[in-house]
Short mmCIF file of C-alpha atoms in Angstrom, two decimals:
data_model
loop_
_atom_site.label_atom_id
_atom_site.label_comp_id
_atom_site.label_asym_id
_atom_site.label_seq_id
_atom_site.Cartn_x
_atom_site.Cartn_y
_atom_site.Cartn_z
CA ILE A 1452 -87.65 237.23 2.46
CA ALA A 1453 -85.07 240.12 1.40
CA GLY A 1454 -85.26 243.46 2.72
CA ILE A 1455 -84.09 245.19 5.74
CA THR A 1456 -83.82 244.43 9.31
CA GLN A 1457 -83.48 246.29 12.56
CA ALA A 1458 -82.65 245.77 16.07
CA PRO A 1459 -83.89 246.30 18.77
CA THR A 1460 -87.40 246.78 17.93
CA SER A 1461 -87.70 248.89 20.80
CA GLN A 1462 -85.72 250.24 23.72
CA ILE A 1463 -85.42 252.03 27.37
CA LEU A 1464 -82.08 253.49 27.76
CA ALA A 1465 -81.14 255.37 31.04
CA ALA A 1466 -79.31 258.63 30.26
CA GLY A 1467 -75.31 258.62 29.78
CA ARG A 1468 -75.44 254.93 28.50
CA ARG A 1469 -73.77 253.83 24.98
CA MET A 1470 -76.48 252.15 22.43
CA THR A 1471 -75.76 250.68 18.96
CA LEU A 1472 -78.84 250.51 16.65
CA ARG A 1473 -78.55 247.69 14.18
CA CYS A 1474 -79.46 247.53 10.59
CA THR A 1475 -78.59 245.04 7.78
CA GLN A 1476 -79.82 244.41 4.69
CA ASP A 1477 -79.71 241.46 2.05
CA MET A 1478 -80.84 243.19 -1.14
CA ARG A 1479 -76.37 244.50 -1.79
CA HIS A 1480 -77.74 247.76 -1.64
CA ASN A 1481 -74.64 250.16 -1.83
CA ALA A 1482 -76.36 253.39 -0.13
CA MET A 1483 -77.27 253.20 3.30
CA TYR A 1484 -78.88 255.93 5.23
CA TRP A 1485 -80.46 256.64 8.72
CA TYR A 1486 -83.30 258.42 9.61
CA ARG A 1487 -85.08 259.51 13.37
CA GLN A 1488 -88.65 260.14 12.91
CA ASP A 1489 -90.18 263.05 15.49
CA LEU A 1490 -93.93 263.87 15.88
CA GLY A 1491 -94.43 267.31 14.12
CA LEU A 1492 -90.81 266.90 12.31
CA GLY A 1493 -91.34 264.04 10.33
CA LEU A 1494 -88.10 261.89 9.34
CA ARG A 1495 -84.82 263.72 9.41
CA LEU A 1496 -81.66 262.20 8.02
CA ILE A 1497 -78.93 261.88 10.81
CA HIS A 1498 -76.07 259.91 8.59
CA TYR A 1499 -75.78 258.02 5.16
CA SER A 1500 -73.39 256.26 3.59
CA ASN A 1501 -73.15 255.94 -0.59
CA THR A 1502 -70.78 252.70 -0.40
CA ALA A 1503 -68.82 250.87 1.92
CA GLY A 1504 -66.23 252.24 3.59
CA THR A 1505 -67.64 255.87 3.23
CA THR A 1506 -70.49 257.75 5.11
CA GLY A 1507 -71.51 261.78 5.56
CA LYS A 1508 -73.27 263.64 7.87
CA GLY A 1509 -77.06 264.36 7.32
CA GLU A 1510 -79.41 267.38 8.83
CA VAL A 1511 -79.22 265.90 12.58
CA PRO A 1512 -75.95 264.11 13.11
CA ASP A 1513 -74.77 265.36 16.46
CA GLY A 1514 -74.44 262.93 19.32
CA TYR A 1515 -74.73 259.96 16.32
CA SER A 1516 -71.95 258.18 14.76
CA VAL A 1517 -72.11 255.12 12.03
CA SER A 1518 -69.74 252.89 10.25
CA ARG A 1519 -70.17 251.07 7.26
CA ALA A 1520 -67.26 248.12 7.54
CA ASN A 1521 -69.25 245.98 4.43
CA THR A 1522 -72.31 246.45 2.43
CA ASP A 1523 -74.91 244.70 4.20
CA ASP A 1524 -74.31 246.45 7.68
CA PHE A 1525 -74.69 250.06 8.91
CA PRO A 1526 -74.63 250.50 12.66
CA LEU A 1527 -76.09 253.83 14.12
CA THR A 1528 -74.29 254.46 17.54
CA LEU A 1529 -75.31 256.80 20.43
CA ALA A 1530 -71.97 257.18 22.27
CA SER A 1531 -73.72 258.82 25.38
CA ALA A 1532 -77.52 258.93 25.02
CA VAL A 1533 -79.60 261.87 26.10
CA PRO A 1534 -83.28 262.40 26.70
CA SER A 1535 -83.60 264.43 23.30
CA GLN A 1536 -82.35 261.26 21.51
CA THR A 1537 -85.66 259.70 22.22
CA SER A 1538 -87.29 259.07 18.94
CA VAL A 1539 -88.21 256.41 16.09
CA TYR A 1540 -84.99 255.60 14.21
CA PHE A 1541 -85.59 254.32 10.58
CA CYS A 1542 -82.92 252.59 8.26
CA ALA A 1543 -83.31 252.38 4.75
CA SER A 1544 -81.14 251.78 1.70
CA SER A 1545 -81.24 252.19 -2.27
CA VAL A 1546 -79.27 250.65 -4.99
CA ASP A 1547 -76.92 253.32 -5.17
CA SER A 1548 -76.92 256.96 -4.40
CA SER A 1549 -78.25 257.63 -8.07
CA SER A 1550 -81.24 255.70 -6.99
CA TYR A 1551 -84.94 257.68 -6.17
CA GLU A 1552 -86.10 254.83 -4.48
CA GLN A 1553 -85.44 253.63 -1.16
CA TYR A 1554 -86.54 250.98 1.12
CA PHE A 1555 -87.03 251.35 4.76
CA GLY A 1556 -86.45 249.25 7.79
CA PRO A 1557 -89.73 248.20 10.43
CA GLY A 1558 -87.71 251.11 12.68
CA THR A 1559 -86.37 251.24 16.56
CA ARG A 1560 -88.43 253.08 18.93
CA LEU A 1561 -86.02 254.44 21.42
CA THR A 1562 -86.58 255.96 24.58
CA VAL A 1563 -83.96 257.44 26.67
CA THR A 1564 -84.93 258.32 30.47
CA ALA B 211 -81.37 273.87 1.84
CA GLN B 212 -84.94 272.66 0.92
CA THR B 213 -87.78 272.43 2.93
CA VAL B 214 -91.19 270.56 2.89
CA THR B 215 -94.46 271.74 4.41
CA GLN B 216 -97.45 269.87 5.42
CA SER B 217 -99.99 272.27 7.07
CA GLN B 218 -102.69 270.01 7.57
CA PRO B 219 -101.77 267.71 10.57
CA GLU B 220 -104.62 265.46 10.57
CA MET B 221 -107.34 265.14 8.04
CA SER B 222 -110.37 262.83 8.10
CA VAL B 223 -112.54 261.14 5.44
CA GLN B 224 -115.25 258.87 5.10
CA GLU B 225 -115.13 255.75 3.47
CA ALA B 226 -115.67 255.63 -0.56
CA GLU B 227 -115.06 259.40 -0.38
CA THR B 228 -112.36 261.90 -1.72
CA VAL B 229 -109.71 263.67 0.23
CA THR B 230 -106.79 265.70 -0.95
CA LEU B 231 -103.58 266.39 1.18
CA SER B 232 -101.60 269.29 0.78
CA CYS B 233 -97.43 269.85 0.45
CA THR B 234 -95.90 272.90 -0.42
CA TYR B 235 -92.17 272.67 -0.58
CA ASP B 236 -89.40 275.22 -1.45
CA THR B 237 -86.33 275.02 -3.38
CA SER B 238 -83.92 276.67 -5.88
CA GLU B 239 -83.19 273.45 -7.79
CA ASN B 240 -84.53 272.86 -11.09
CA ASN B 241 -84.17 268.90 -11.30
CA TYR B 242 -85.91 266.91 -8.55
CA TYR B 243 -88.30 264.28 -7.48
CA LEU B 244 -91.38 264.40 -4.98
CA PHE B 245 -92.96 261.45 -3.08
CA TRP B 246 -95.60 260.68 -1.17
CA TYR B 247 -95.02 258.22 1.64
CA LYS B 248 -97.42 256.18 3.71
CA GLN B 249 -96.90 255.15 7.10
CA PRO B 250 -99.81 252.88 8.88
CA PRO B 251 -99.67 251.65 12.43
CA SER B 252 -97.30 249.16 11.69
CA ARG B 253 -95.06 251.75 11.11
CA GLN B 254 -93.54 250.42 8.18
CA MET B 255 -93.27 253.11 5.55
CA ILE B 256 -94.18 252.81 1.73
CA LEU B 257 -93.65 254.53 -0.91
CA VAL B 258 -97.23 255.75 -2.74
CA ILE B 259 -96.51 257.66 -5.56
CA ARG B 260 -93.39 259.46 -7.63
CA GLN B 261 -93.44 262.61 -9.78
CA GLU B 262 -90.37 264.04 -11.74
CA ALA B 263 -90.35 267.32 -11.82
CA TYR B 264 -89.13 267.68 -15.25
CA LYS B 265 -92.65 266.11 -15.93
CA GLN B 266 -95.71 268.08 -16.34
CA GLN B 267 -98.22 265.19 -16.74
CA ASN B 268 -99.47 264.46 -13.13
CA ALA B 269 -98.49 260.79 -11.72
CA THR B 270 -101.14 258.45 -11.30
CA GLU B 271 -101.13 255.06 -9.02
CA ASN B 272 -104.70 253.55 -9.17
CA ARG B 273 -106.77 255.74 -6.54
CA PHE B 274 -103.90 257.85 -5.88
CA SER B 275 -102.87 260.86 -7.90
CA VAL B 276 -101.17 264.11 -7.51
CA ASN B 277 -101.31 267.76 -8.48
CA PHE B 278 -98.29 268.70 -9.52
CA GLN B 279 -97.65 272.80 -9.72
CA LYS B 280 -94.42 273.57 -10.20
CA ALA B 281 -94.36 277.10 -10.19
CA ALA B 282 -96.54 277.65 -7.35
CA LYS B 283 -94.29 274.86 -5.68
CA SER B 284 -97.21 272.55 -4.90
CA PHE B 285 -97.78 269.04 -4.54
CA SER B 286 -101.04 267.56 -3.29
CA LEU B 287 -102.06 264.02 -3.30
CA LYS B 288 -105.78 262.76 -4.17
CA ILE B 289 -106.93 260.04 -2.57
CA SER B 290 -109.99 258.58 -4.28
CA ASP B 291 -112.61 255.76 -3.26
CA SER B 292 -110.94 256.14 0.47
CA GLN B 293 -110.61 252.92 2.23
CA LEU B 294 -110.04 251.96 5.97
CA GLY B 295 -107.02 250.61 5.18
CA ASP B 296 -105.69 254.07 4.02
CA THR B 297 -105.96 254.99 7.53
CA ALA B 298 -102.13 256.28 8.07
CA MET B 299 -99.72 258.75 8.40
CA TYR B 300 -98.53 260.49 5.06
CA PHE B 301 -95.67 262.20 4.15
CA CYS B 302 -94.60 264.45 1.50
CA ALA B 303 -90.85 264.21 0.52
CA PHE B 304 -88.04 266.01 -1.68
CA MET B 305 -85.05 264.50 -3.40
CA LYS B 306 -83.28 266.66 -5.69
CA HIS B 307 -81.80 265.43 -8.85
CA THR B 308 -78.89 266.33 -11.21
CA LEU B 309 -77.73 265.36 -14.67
CA GLY B 310 -79.23 261.36 -14.25
CA THR B 311 -78.03 260.81 -10.64
CA SER B 312 -79.97 261.86 -7.36
CA TYR B 313 -78.09 262.48 -3.99
CA GLY B 314 -80.78 260.01 -2.39
CA LYS B 315 -81.38 261.98 0.52
CA LEU B 316 -85.04 262.64 1.38
CA THR B 317 -86.36 265.83 3.18
CA PHE B 318 -89.70 264.99 4.59
CA GLY B 319 -92.61 267.11 5.69
CA GLN B 320 -93.89 266.85 9.09
CA GLY B 321 -96.88 264.48 8.35
CA THR B 322 -100.25 264.46 7.83
CA ILE B 323 -102.62 261.91 9.96
CA LEU B 324 -105.51 260.44 7.97
CA THR B 325 -108.45 258.62 9.17
CA VAL B 326 -111.17 257.11 7.12
CA HIS B 327 -114.46 256.31 9.06
CA PRO B 328 -116.68 253.34 7.74
#
């Protein structure tokens, strides 16, 4: 089934540890995005990539890094996790940066203790 | 920068009744899209309806319709004949749009939890 997959589904992580959230899409979409969802704040954009090989910062990029080595994969890395990064993380993609419709993955629930 | 505000943290409605969710936004842009997304307990984000700012006609998708007031920067969602499956968190979202392209970055409101009671 075409779409976006995210791994892991959920994770409990000790503060200070490094963690990579994985995101893979098989729709050959050029643009990809990472959002975090927090109660009372909605979803906020962390980083985005308009095409393979390029990335950009969103609204809340501090503490996170991304890479886009190919079209399908867009991993999000927390170099040294802190409790404030406890959140649900969503990966999304769109055909390209001029497309209004974004397709979302199922999300990763991350708890940093 | 754009902001999107949903002032109703929670709403409830009886099955088969009509409910309206409110959304206001602030932007200096003239061309943009507005969206309503649904997030059921499964956590999946589902696009419910979309409105282009240049269109005066309000968008409609089956039981879902919007009331778009551009001058007032208001974008409410009306759900008619509410069903138990409509129980979800609903997010209003904004995306700017310029000269046939958009920038792909969505700005979301805080969300409204809607509960449909039998």
